[in-house]
Amino acid sequence: DQQVKQNSPSLSVQEGRISILNCDYTNSMFDYFLWYKKYPAEGPTFLISISSIKDKNEDGRFTVFLNKSAKHLSLHIVPSQPGDSAVYFCAASPRDAGNMLTFGGGTRLMVKP
Amino acid sequence: KAGVTQTPRYLIKTRGQQVTLSCSPISGHRSVSWYQQTPGQGLQFLFEYFSETQRNKGNFPGRFSGRQFSNSRSEMNVSTLELGDSALYLCASRGRENSPLHFGNGTRLTVT
């Protein structure tokens, strides 16, 4: 049973345009959500997070939106750059779950020059 | 500040052997977790340690074990290796509660 799903395995975007990566979850106990970026042969790198008390969090070119009623979150990257090409994972955890993150399957983003 | 360091980066073992992987967290981080990444199952939580105590454990068989030392460094051990244990094993550390996990670059284990 996949509690966190990223339904798009890949996404291709033109440089300078917006990239929108989506993530759905089923566990209503999740209240902390994160996005990580992963390059080949490297570990995941933390990008941005959001707690369930918010519906939006911004950090530079990255914005995460959380829709709790739909159990859906999205990551917007504006403007997209070729260096953003990587696999993006969303992850979620319940309150007080320590480091126990549940990850989605990842979306490969390709930003074309 | 140095990141999470994992050794070795690559390892090849034979079915039935055992293996020990090592992780040094970011300086000052007392919480360490281990994850397994495979093409079929994705990233899955193995276990978490804080102040030398296991705090949470994922749904893995008892062949997978770990420990944490007083300097927060951690090791994980897999005994009686199976072909399906071939994976990227990632260690992550965290500072204060509710801050994000920071991952190392992983150990790529191949079981033949």
Coordinates of C-alpha atoms in Angstrom, one line a residue:
Chain A
D1 CA 0.0 0.0 0.0
Q2 CA 1.7 3.2 -1.2
Q3 CA 1.0 5.9 1.2
V4 CA 2.8 8.5 -0.8
K5 CA 2.5 8.5 -4.5
Q6 CA 4.1 10.5 -7.3
N7 CA 2.1 9.6 -10.3
S8 CA 4.3 11.1 -12.9
P9 CA 7.5 9.2 -13.3
S10 CA 9.0 11.9 -15.5
L11 CA 8.4 15.5 -16.6
S12 CA 10.1 17.6 -19.3
V13 CA 10.1 21.4 -19.2
Q14 CA 11.7 24.2 -21.2
E15 CA 14.3 26.3 -19.4
G16 CA 12.8 29.4 -17.9
R17 CA 9.3 27.9 -17.6
I18 CA 7.5 26.6 -14.5
S19 CA 8.0 23.0 -13.4
I20 CA 5.2 21.6 -11.3
L21 CA 5.7 18.3 -9.5
N22 CA 2.8 16.6 -7.8
C23 CA 2.5 14.2 -4.9
D24 CA -0.6 12.6 -3.3
Y25 CA -0.8 10.9 0.1
T26 CA -3.4 8.7 1.8
N27 CA -2.4 8.7 5.5
S28 CA -4.2 11.5 7.3
M29 CA -1.7 11.2 10.2
F30 CA 1.0 12.8 8.0
D31 CA 1.6 16.4 9.0
Y32 CA 5.1 17.2 7.9
F33 CA 6.0 17.1 4.2
L34 CA 9.3 17.5 2.4
W35 CA 10.8 17.6 -1.1
Y36 CA 14.2 16.2 -1.9
K37 CA 16.2 16.4 -5.1
K38 CA 18.5 13.5 -6.1
Y39 CA 21.3 13.5 -8.6
P40 CA 22.8 10.1 -9.8
A41 CA 25.4 8.7 -7.4
E42 CA 24.5 11.2 -4.7
G43 CA 22.2 11.1 -1.7
P44 CA 18.9 13.1 -1.6
T45 CA 19.3 16.8 -1.0
F46 CA 16.7 18.6 1.1
L47 CA 14.9 21.3 -0.9
I48 CA 11.9 22.6 1.1
S49 CA 9.4 21.5 3.7
I50 CA 5.9 22.4 4.9
S51 CA 3.9 21.5 8.0
S52 CA 0.2 20.8 8.0
I53 CA -0.6 24.1 9.7
K54 CA 0.5 26.0 6.5
D55 CA -0.7 25.7 2.9
K56 CA 2.2 27.3 1.2
N57 CA 6.0 27.7 1.8
E58 CA 8.4 29.6 -0.4
D59 CA 12.2 29.5 -0.7
G60 CA 13.6 31.3 -3.6
R61 CA 12.6 29.6 -6.8
F62 CA 10.9 26.8 -4.9
T63 CA 7.4 26.9 -3.6
V64 CA 5.5 24.0 -2.0
F65 CA 1.7 24.0 -1.8
L66 CA -0.3 21.8 0.5
N67 CA -4.0 20.9 0.0
K68 CA -4.9 18.9 3.1
S69 CA -8.5 18.2 2.1
A70 CA -7.3 16.7 -1.2
K71 CA -4.2 15.1 0.5
H72 CA -2.1 16.6 -2.3
L73 CA 1.1 18.6 -2.4
S74 CA 3.0 20.2 -5.2
L75 CA 6.4 21.7 -5.8
H76 CA 6.7 24.6 -8.2
I77 CA 10.1 25.6 -9.6
V78 CA 10.1 29.0 -11.3
P79 CA 12.1 29.7 -13.4
S80 CA 13.3 26.2 -14.2
Q81 CA 17.0 25.8 -15.0
P82 CA 19.0 23.0 -16.6
G83 CA 20.7 22.3 -13.3
D84 CA 17.3 21.5 -11.8
S85 CA 17.3 18.3 -13.9
A86 CA 17.2 15.5 -11.3
V87 CA 14.9 13.1 -9.6
Y88 CA 12.5 14.7 -7.1
F89 CA 11.1 12.9 -4.1
C90 CA 8.3 14.0 -1.9
A91 CA 8.3 12.6 1.6
A92 CA 5.9 12.7 4.6
S93 CA 5.8 11.8 8.2
P94 CA 3.4 12.0 11.1
R95 CA 4.0 14.3 14.1
D96 CA 6.6 12.9 16.5
A97 CA 7.6 10.2 14.1
G98 CA 11.3 11.1 14.4
N99 CA 13.1 10.4 11.2
M100 CA 10.6 7.9 9.8
L101 CA 9.8 9.4 6.4
T102 CA 7.6 7.7 3.8
F103 CA 8.8 8.6 0.4
G104 CA 7.1 8.7 -3.0
G105 CA 8.5 6.9 -6.0
G106 CA 10.1 10.0 -7.4
T107 CA 9.7 12.1 -10.6
R108 CA 12.5 12.6 -13.0
L109 CA 12.6 16.3 -14.1
M110 CA 14.4 17.2 -17.3
V111 CA 14.9 20.9 -18.0
K112 CA 15.8 21.5 -21.6
P113 CA 17.9 24.5 -22.6
Chain B
K1 CA 30.5 21.9 8.1
A2 CA 31.1 18.4 6.7
G3 CA 28.1 16.5 5.5
V4 CA 27.0 13.0 6.3
T5 CA 29.9 10.6 5.5
Q6 CA 29.3 7.0 4.5
T7 CA 31.9 4.3 4.0
P8 CA 32.5 2.4 1.9
R9 CA 30.9 3.9 -1.3
Y10 CA 30.7 0.5 -3.1
L11 CA 30.7 -3.0 -1.8
I12 CA 30.4 -6.4 -3.5
K13 CA 29.5 -9.4 -1.3
T14 CA 28.4 -13.0 -1.9
R15 CA 25.1 -14.4 -0.9
G16 CA 25.2 -15.7 2.7
Q17 CA 27.9 -13.3 3.8
Q18 CA 27.4 -10.5 6.2
V19 CA 28.2 -6.8 5.7
T20 CA 28.8 -3.7 7.9
L21 CA 28.2 -0.2 6.7
S22 CA 29.4 2.9 8.5
C23 CA 28.0 6.4 8.8
S24 CA 29.4 9.6 10.4
P25 CA 26.6 12.2 10.9
I26 CA 27.0 15.9 10.6
S27 CA 28.9 17.3 13.6
G28 CA 26.5 18.0 16.4
H29 CA 23.7 15.8 15.0
R30 CA 22.6 13.1 17.5
S31 CA 19.9 11.5 15.4
V32 CA 20.8 9.0 12.7
S33 CA 18.6 7.1 10.3
W34 CA 19.1 4.4 7.6
Y35 CA 17.2 4.0 4.4
Q36 CA 17.3 1.4 1.6
Q37 CA 16.7 2.4 -2.0
T38 CA 15.9 -0.2 -4.6
P39 CA 14.4 0.2 -8.1
G40 CA 11.4 -1.8 -7.1
Q41 CA 10.6 -0.6 -3.6
G42 CA 12.0 3.0 -3.7
L43 CA 13.3 4.6 -0.6
Q44 CA 12.3 2.7 2.6
F45 CA 13.0 3.5 6.2
L46 CA 15.2 0.9 8.0
F47 CA 15.8 2.3 11.5
E48 CA 16.6 5.4 13.5
Y49 CA 18.9 5.9 16.4
F50 CA 19.1 8.7 18.9
S51 CA 21.7 8.9 21.8
E52 CA 22.7 5.2 21.1
T53 CA 19.1 4.0 21.4
Q54 CA 17.0 2.6 18.5
R55 CA 13.9 4.9 18.4
N56 CA 12.0 3.5 15.4
K57 CA 12.3 0.5 13.1
G58 CA 11.0 -0.1 9.7
N59 CA 9.5 -3.3 8.3
F60 CA 12.6 -5.2 7.6
P61 CA 13.7 -8.7 8.8
G62 CA 15.9 -9.2 11.8
R63 CA 18.9 -9.8 9.5
F64 CA 19.1 -6.0 9.3
S65 CA 20.4 -4.4 12.5
G66 CA 22.2 -1.3 13.5
R67 CA 23.8 0.5 16.4
Q68 CA 24.9 4.0 17.3
F69 CA 28.0 4.9 19.3
S70 CA 28.5 7.6 21.9
N71 CA 30.0 9.9 19.3
S72 CA 26.8 9.5 17.2
R73 CA 28.5 7.5 14.5
S74 CA 26.4 4.6 13.4
E75 CA 26.8 1.3 11.7
M76 CA 24.3 -1.0 10.1
N77 CA 24.8 -4.7 9.6
V78 CA 23.1 -7.1 7.3
S79 CA 23.7 -10.8 8.0
T80 CA 23.1 -13.8 5.7
L81 CA 22.9 -11.6 2.6
E82 CA 20.4 -12.3 -0.1
L83 CA 20.4 -11.2 -3.7
G84 CA 17.5 -8.9 -2.9
D85 CA 19.6 -7.0 -0.5
S86 CA 21.4 -5.4 -3.4
A87 CA 20.6 -1.7 -3.0
L88 CA 21.8 1.8 -2.2
Y89 CA 21.9 2.2 1.6
L90 CA 21.6 5.8 2.7
C91 CA 22.3 7.2 6.1
A92 CA 20.8 10.5 7.2
S93 CA 21.3 12.7 10.2
R94 CA 19.3 15.5 11.8
G95 CA 19.9 18.2 14.4
R96 CA 17.0 19.5 16.3
E97 CA 13.6 17.8 16.2
N98 CA 11.3 18.7 13.2
S99 CA 14.3 19.8 11.1
P100 CA 14.9 18.0 7.8
L101 CA 17.0 15.0 7.4
H102 CA 20.4 15.4 5.7
F103 CA 21.5 12.4 3.6
G104 CA 24.9 11.0 2.8
N105 CA 25.8 9.8 -0.7
G106 CA 25.1 6.2 0.3
T107 CA 26.8 2.8 0.0
R108 CA 26.0 0.8 -3.1
L109 CA 25.9 -2.8 -2.0
T110 CA 25.8 -5.6 -4.7
V111 CA 25.1 -9.1 -3.6
T112 CA 26.2 -11.8 -6.1

